[in-house]
Amino acid sequence: MKLYQETGISADFEIHATRFVNGRDRPLTDPKWNRLKGNRQVVAQEELAVLAPMPGARMGAALRRADEKGPAYSQERAAVYEATLLVPIEGSRSKKSLTERAGTS
């Protein structure tokens, strides 16, 4: 939520080191913001600072191959992200997505 409020970058935009930080993706419609790598570095550092103190949080890479194309690929990608982002509900054996935990679903 804070990322969107401060920069306009949507919560589902992937902050990927080799693409976003190096300036290859275009998260905003503002070409000036997109060109400045300093903006991207600040966003990446702030996001890492938010994730670092989370209990059990780990940084790394994940790969899942998919043969789907077009809309089916998009659906598969969304399913992988949803499965990755499910977190335990405090005091329960159930899981909720991060958006459900934040009350934004």
Coordinates of N, CA and C in Angstrom, one line a residue:
M1 N 0.8 -1.2 0.0 CA 0.0 0.0 0.0 C 0.9 1.3 0.0
K2 N 1.9 1.3 0.9 CA 2.8 2.4 0.9 C 3.5 2.7 -0.4
L3 N 3.9 1.6 -1.0 CA 4.6 1.7 -2.3 C 3.7 2.4 -3.3
Y4 N 2.5 2.0 -3.4 CA 1.6 2.6 -4.4 C 1.3 4.1 -4.0
Q5 N 1.1 4.4 -2.7 CA 0.8 5.7 -2.3 C 1.9 6.7 -2.6
E6 N 3.2 6.2 -2.4 CA 4.3 7.1 -2.5 C 4.8 7.2 -4.0
T7 N 4.7 6.1 -4.7 CA 5.2 6.1 -6.1 C 4.2 5.9 -7.2
G8 N 3.1 5.3 -6.9 CA 2.2 4.9 -7.9 C 2.4 3.6 -8.5
I9 N 3.4 2.9 -8.0 CA 3.7 1.5 -8.5 C 2.8 0.6 -7.8
S10 N 2.1 -0.2 -8.6 CA 1.1 -1.1 -8.1 C 1.7 -2.3 -7.3
A11 N 1.0 -2.8 -6.3 CA 1.5 -3.8 -5.4 C 1.9 -5.1 -6.1
D12 N 1.3 -5.3 -7.3 CA 1.6 -6.6 -8.0 C 2.7 -6.4 -9.0
F13 N 3.4 -5.3 -9.0 CA 4.5 -5.1 -9.9 C 5.7 -5.8 -9.3
E14 N 6.4 -6.6 -10.1 CA 7.6 -7.3 -9.6 C 8.8 -6.5 -9.5
I15 N 9.3 -6.4 -8.3 CA 10.6 -5.6 -8.0 C 11.7 -6.6 -8.2
H16 N 12.1 -6.8 -9.4 CA 13.1 -7.8 -9.8 C 14.5 -7.1 -10.0
A17 N 15.5 -7.6 -9.4 CA 16.8 -7.0 -9.4 C 17.3 -6.8 -10.8
T18 N 17.3 -7.8 -11.6 CA 17.9 -7.6 -13.0 C 17.0 -6.8 -13.9
R19 N 15.7 -6.7 -13.7 CA 14.9 -6.0 -14.6 C 14.5 -4.6 -14.0
F20 N 13.8 -4.6 -12.9 CA 13.3 -3.3 -12.3 C 14.5 -2.4 -11.9
V21 N 15.4 -2.9 -11.1 CA 16.5 -2.1 -10.5 C 17.4 -1.6 -11.6
N22 N 17.6 -2.4 -12.6 CA 18.5 -2.0 -13.8 C 17.8 -1.1 -14.8
G23 N 16.5 -0.9 -14.6 CA 15.8 0.1 -15.5 C 15.2 -0.5 -16.7
R24 N 15.0 -1.8 -16.8 CA 14.4 -2.4 -18.0 C 12.9 -2.5 -18.0
D25 N 12.3 -2.4 -16.9 CA 10.8 -2.4 -16.8 C 10.3 -1.0 -16.7
R26 N 9.0 -0.8 -17.0 CA 8.4 0.5 -17.0 C 7.2 0.4 -16.0
P27 N 7.5 0.6 -14.7 CA 6.4 0.5 -13.7 C 5.4 1.6 -13.8
L28 N 5.8 2.8 -14.3 CA 4.9 3.9 -14.3 C 4.7 4.5 -15.7
T29 N 3.7 5.3 -15.9 CA 3.5 5.9 -17.2 C 4.4 7.2 -17.3
D30 N 5.1 7.6 -16.2 CA 6.0 8.7 -16.2 C 7.3 8.4 -16.7
P31 N 7.7 8.7 -18.0 CA 9.0 8.3 -18.5 C 10.2 8.9 -17.7
K32 N 10.0 10.1 -17.1 CA 11.1 10.6 -16.4 C 11.4 9.8 -15.1
W33 N 10.4 9.4 -14.4 CA 10.6 8.5 -13.2 C 11.2 7.2 -13.7
N34 N 10.7 6.6 -14.7 CA 11.2 5.3 -15.2 C 12.7 5.4 -15.6
R35 N 13.2 6.5 -16.1 CA 14.6 6.6 -16.6 C 15.6 6.7 -15.4
L36 N 15.1 7.2 -14.3 CA 16.0 7.4 -13.2 C 16.3 6.2 -12.3
K37 N 17.5 5.6 -12.4 CA 17.8 4.4 -11.7 C 17.8 4.7 -10.2
G38 N 18.1 5.9 -9.8 CA 18.1 6.2 -8.4 C 16.7 6.0 -7.7
N39 N 15.7 6.3 -8.5 CA 14.3 6.1 -7.9 C 14.1 4.6 -7.7
R40 N 14.6 3.8 -8.6 CA 14.4 2.3 -8.5 C 15.2 1.8 -7.4
Q41 N 16.4 2.3 -7.2 CA 17.2 1.8 -6.1 C 16.6 2.1 -4.7
V42 N 16.0 3.3 -4.6 CA 15.3 3.6 -3.3 C 14.2 2.7 -3.1
V43 N 13.4 2.4 -4.1 CA 12.2 1.5 -3.9 C 12.7 0.2 -3.5
A44 N 13.7 -0.4 -4.2 CA 14.2 -1.7 -3.9 C 14.7 -1.8 -2.5
Q45 N 15.5 -0.8 -2.1 CA 16.0 -0.8 -0.7 C 14.9 -0.7 0.3
E46 N 13.9 0.1 0.1 CA 12.8 0.2 1.0 C 12.0 -1.1 1.1
E47 N 11.8 -1.7 0.0 CA 11.1 -3.0 0.0 C 11.9 -4.1 0.7
L48 N 13.2 -4.1 0.5 CA 14.0 -5.1 1.3 C 14.0 -4.8 2.8
A49 N 14.0 -3.5 3.1 CA 13.9 -3.1 4.6 C 12.6 -3.6 5.2
V50 N 11.5 -3.6 4.4 CA 10.2 -4.0 4.9 C 10.2 -5.5 5.1
L51 N 10.8 -6.2 4.1 CA 10.8 -7.7 4.2 C 11.8 -8.3 5.2
A52 N 12.9 -7.6 5.4 CA 14.0 -8.2 6.2 C 13.5 -8.6 7.6
P53 N 12.8 -7.7 8.3 CA 12.4 -8.1 9.7 C 11.3 -9.1 9.8
M54 N 10.7 -9.5 8.7 CA 9.6 -10.4 8.8 C 10.1 -11.8 9.2
P55 N 9.5 -12.4 10.3 CA 9.9 -13.7 10.7 C 9.8 -14.7 9.6
G56 N 10.8 -15.4 9.4 CA 10.8 -16.5 8.4 C 11.0 -16.0 6.9
A57 N 11.1 -14.7 6.7 CA 11.2 -14.2 5.4 C 12.6 -14.5 4.8
R58 N 12.7 -14.9 3.6 CA 13.9 -15.2 2.9 C 13.9 -14.6 1.5
M59 N 15.0 -14.1 1.1 CA 15.1 -13.6 -0.2 C 15.8 -14.6 -1.1
G60 N 15.4 -14.7 -2.3 CA 15.9 -15.7 -3.2 C 15.2 -15.7 -4.6
A61 N 15.4 -16.7 -5.3 CA 14.8 -16.8 -6.6 C 14.0 -18.1 -6.7
A62 N 13.0 -18.1 -7.5 CA 12.2 -19.3 -7.7 C 11.9 -19.4 -9.2
L63 N 11.8 -20.6 -9.6 CA 11.5 -20.8 -11.1 C 10.5 -21.9 -11.2
R64 N 9.5 -21.7 -12.0 CA 8.5 -22.8 -12.3 C 8.3 -22.7 -13.8
R65 N 8.6 -23.7 -14.4 CA 8.3 -23.8 -15.9 C 6.9 -24.0 -16.2
A66 N 6.4 -23.4 -17.2 CA 5.0 -23.6 -17.6 C 4.9 -23.6 -19.1
D67 N 4.1 -24.5 -19.7 CA 4.0 -24.7 -21.1 C 2.8 -23.8 -21.6
E68 N 2.0 -23.2 -20.7 CA 0.8 -22.5 -21.1 C 1.3 -21.2 -21.9
K69 N 0.4 -20.8 -22.7 CA 0.6 -19.5 -23.5 C -0.6 -18.6 -23.3
G70 N -0.4 -17.3 -23.6 CA -1.5 -16.3 -23.6 C -2.1 -16.3 -22.2
P71 N -3.5 -16.2 -22.2 CA -4.2 -16.1 -21.0 C -4.0 -17.2 -20.0
A72 N -3.8 -18.4 -20.5 CA -3.6 -19.6 -19.6 C -2.2 -19.4 -18.9
Y73 N -1.2 -18.8 -19.5 CA 0.0 -18.5 -18.9 C -0.2 -17.5 -17.8
S74 N -0.9 -16.5 -18.0 CA -1.2 -15.4 -17.0 C -1.9 -16.0 -15.8
Q75 N -2.9 -16.9 -16.1 CA -3.6 -17.6 -15.0 C -2.6 -18.5 -14.1
E76 N -1.7 -19.2 -14.8 CA -0.8 -20.1 -14.1 C 0.2 -19.2 -13.3
R77 N 0.7 -18.1 -13.9 CA 1.6 -17.2 -13.2 C 0.9 -16.6 -11.9
A78 N -0.3 -16.2 -12.0 CA -1.1 -15.7 -10.9 C -1.3 -16.8 -9.8
A79 N -1.5 -18.0 -10.2 CA -1.7 -19.1 -9.2 C -0.4 -19.3 -8.5
V80 N 0.7 -19.3 -9.2 CA 2.1 -19.5 -8.5 C 2.3 -18.4 -7.5
Y81 N 2.1 -17.1 -7.9 CA 2.3 -16.0 -7.0 C 1.3 -16.1 -5.8
E82 N 0.1 -16.5 -6.0 CA -0.8 -16.6 -4.9 C -0.4 -17.7 -3.9
A83 N 0.1 -18.8 -4.5 CA 0.6 -19.9 -3.6 C 1.8 -19.5 -2.9
T84 N 2.6 -18.7 -3.5 CA 3.9 -18.2 -2.8 C 3.6 -17.2 -1.7
L85 N 2.5 -16.4 -1.9 CA 2.2 -15.3 -1.0 C 1.2 -15.7 0.1
L86 N 0.8 -16.9 0.2 CA -0.1 -17.3 1.3 C 0.7 -17.4 2.5
V87 N 0.2 -16.8 3.6 CA 0.9 -16.7 4.9 C 0.0 -17.2 6.0
P88 N 0.5 -17.8 7.0 CA -0.3 -18.3 8.1 C -1.1 -17.2 8.8
I89 N -2.3 -17.4 9.2 CA -3.1 -16.5 10.0 C -2.6 -16.7 11.5
E90 N -2.3 -15.6 12.2 CA -1.8 -15.7 13.5 C -2.8 -16.5 14.4
G91 N -2.3 -17.5 15.1 CA -3.1 -18.3 16.0 C -4.1 -19.3 15.3
S92 N -3.8 -19.6 14.0 CA -4.6 -20.5 13.3 C -3.8 -21.4 12.4
R93 N -4.4 -22.5 11.9 CA -3.7 -23.3 10.9 C -4.1 -22.9 9.5
S94 N -5.0 -21.9 9.4 CA -5.5 -21.5 8.1 C -4.4 -20.5 7.5
K95 N -4.6 -20.3 6.2 CA -3.7 -19.3 5.5 C -4.6 -18.3 4.8
K96 N -4.0 -17.1 4.7 CA -4.7 -16.0 3.9 C -3.6 -15.4 3.0
S97 N -4.1 -14.8 1.9 CA -3.2 -14.1 1.1 C -2.8 -12.8 1.8
L98 N -1.7 -12.1 1.4 CA -1.3 -10.9 2.0 C -2.4 -9.8 1.9
T99 N -3.1 -9.8 0.7 CA -4.1 -8.8 0.6 C -5.3 -9.0 1.5
E100 N -5.6 -10.3 1.8 CA -6.7 -10.6 2.7 C -6.3 -10.2 4.1
R101 N -5.0 -10.4 4.5 CA -4.5 -10.1 5.8 C -4.6 -8.5 6.0
A102 N -4.3 -7.8 4.9 CA -4.3 -6.4 5.0 C -5.7 -5.8 4.9
G103 N -6.7 -6.7 4.6 CA -8.0 -6.2 4.6 C -8.4 -5.5 3.3
T104 N -7.6 -5.8 2.2 CA -7.8 -5.1 0.9 C -8.4 -6.0 -0.1
S105 N -8.8 -7.2 0.3 CA -9.4 -8.1 -0.7 C -10.8 -7.8 -1.1

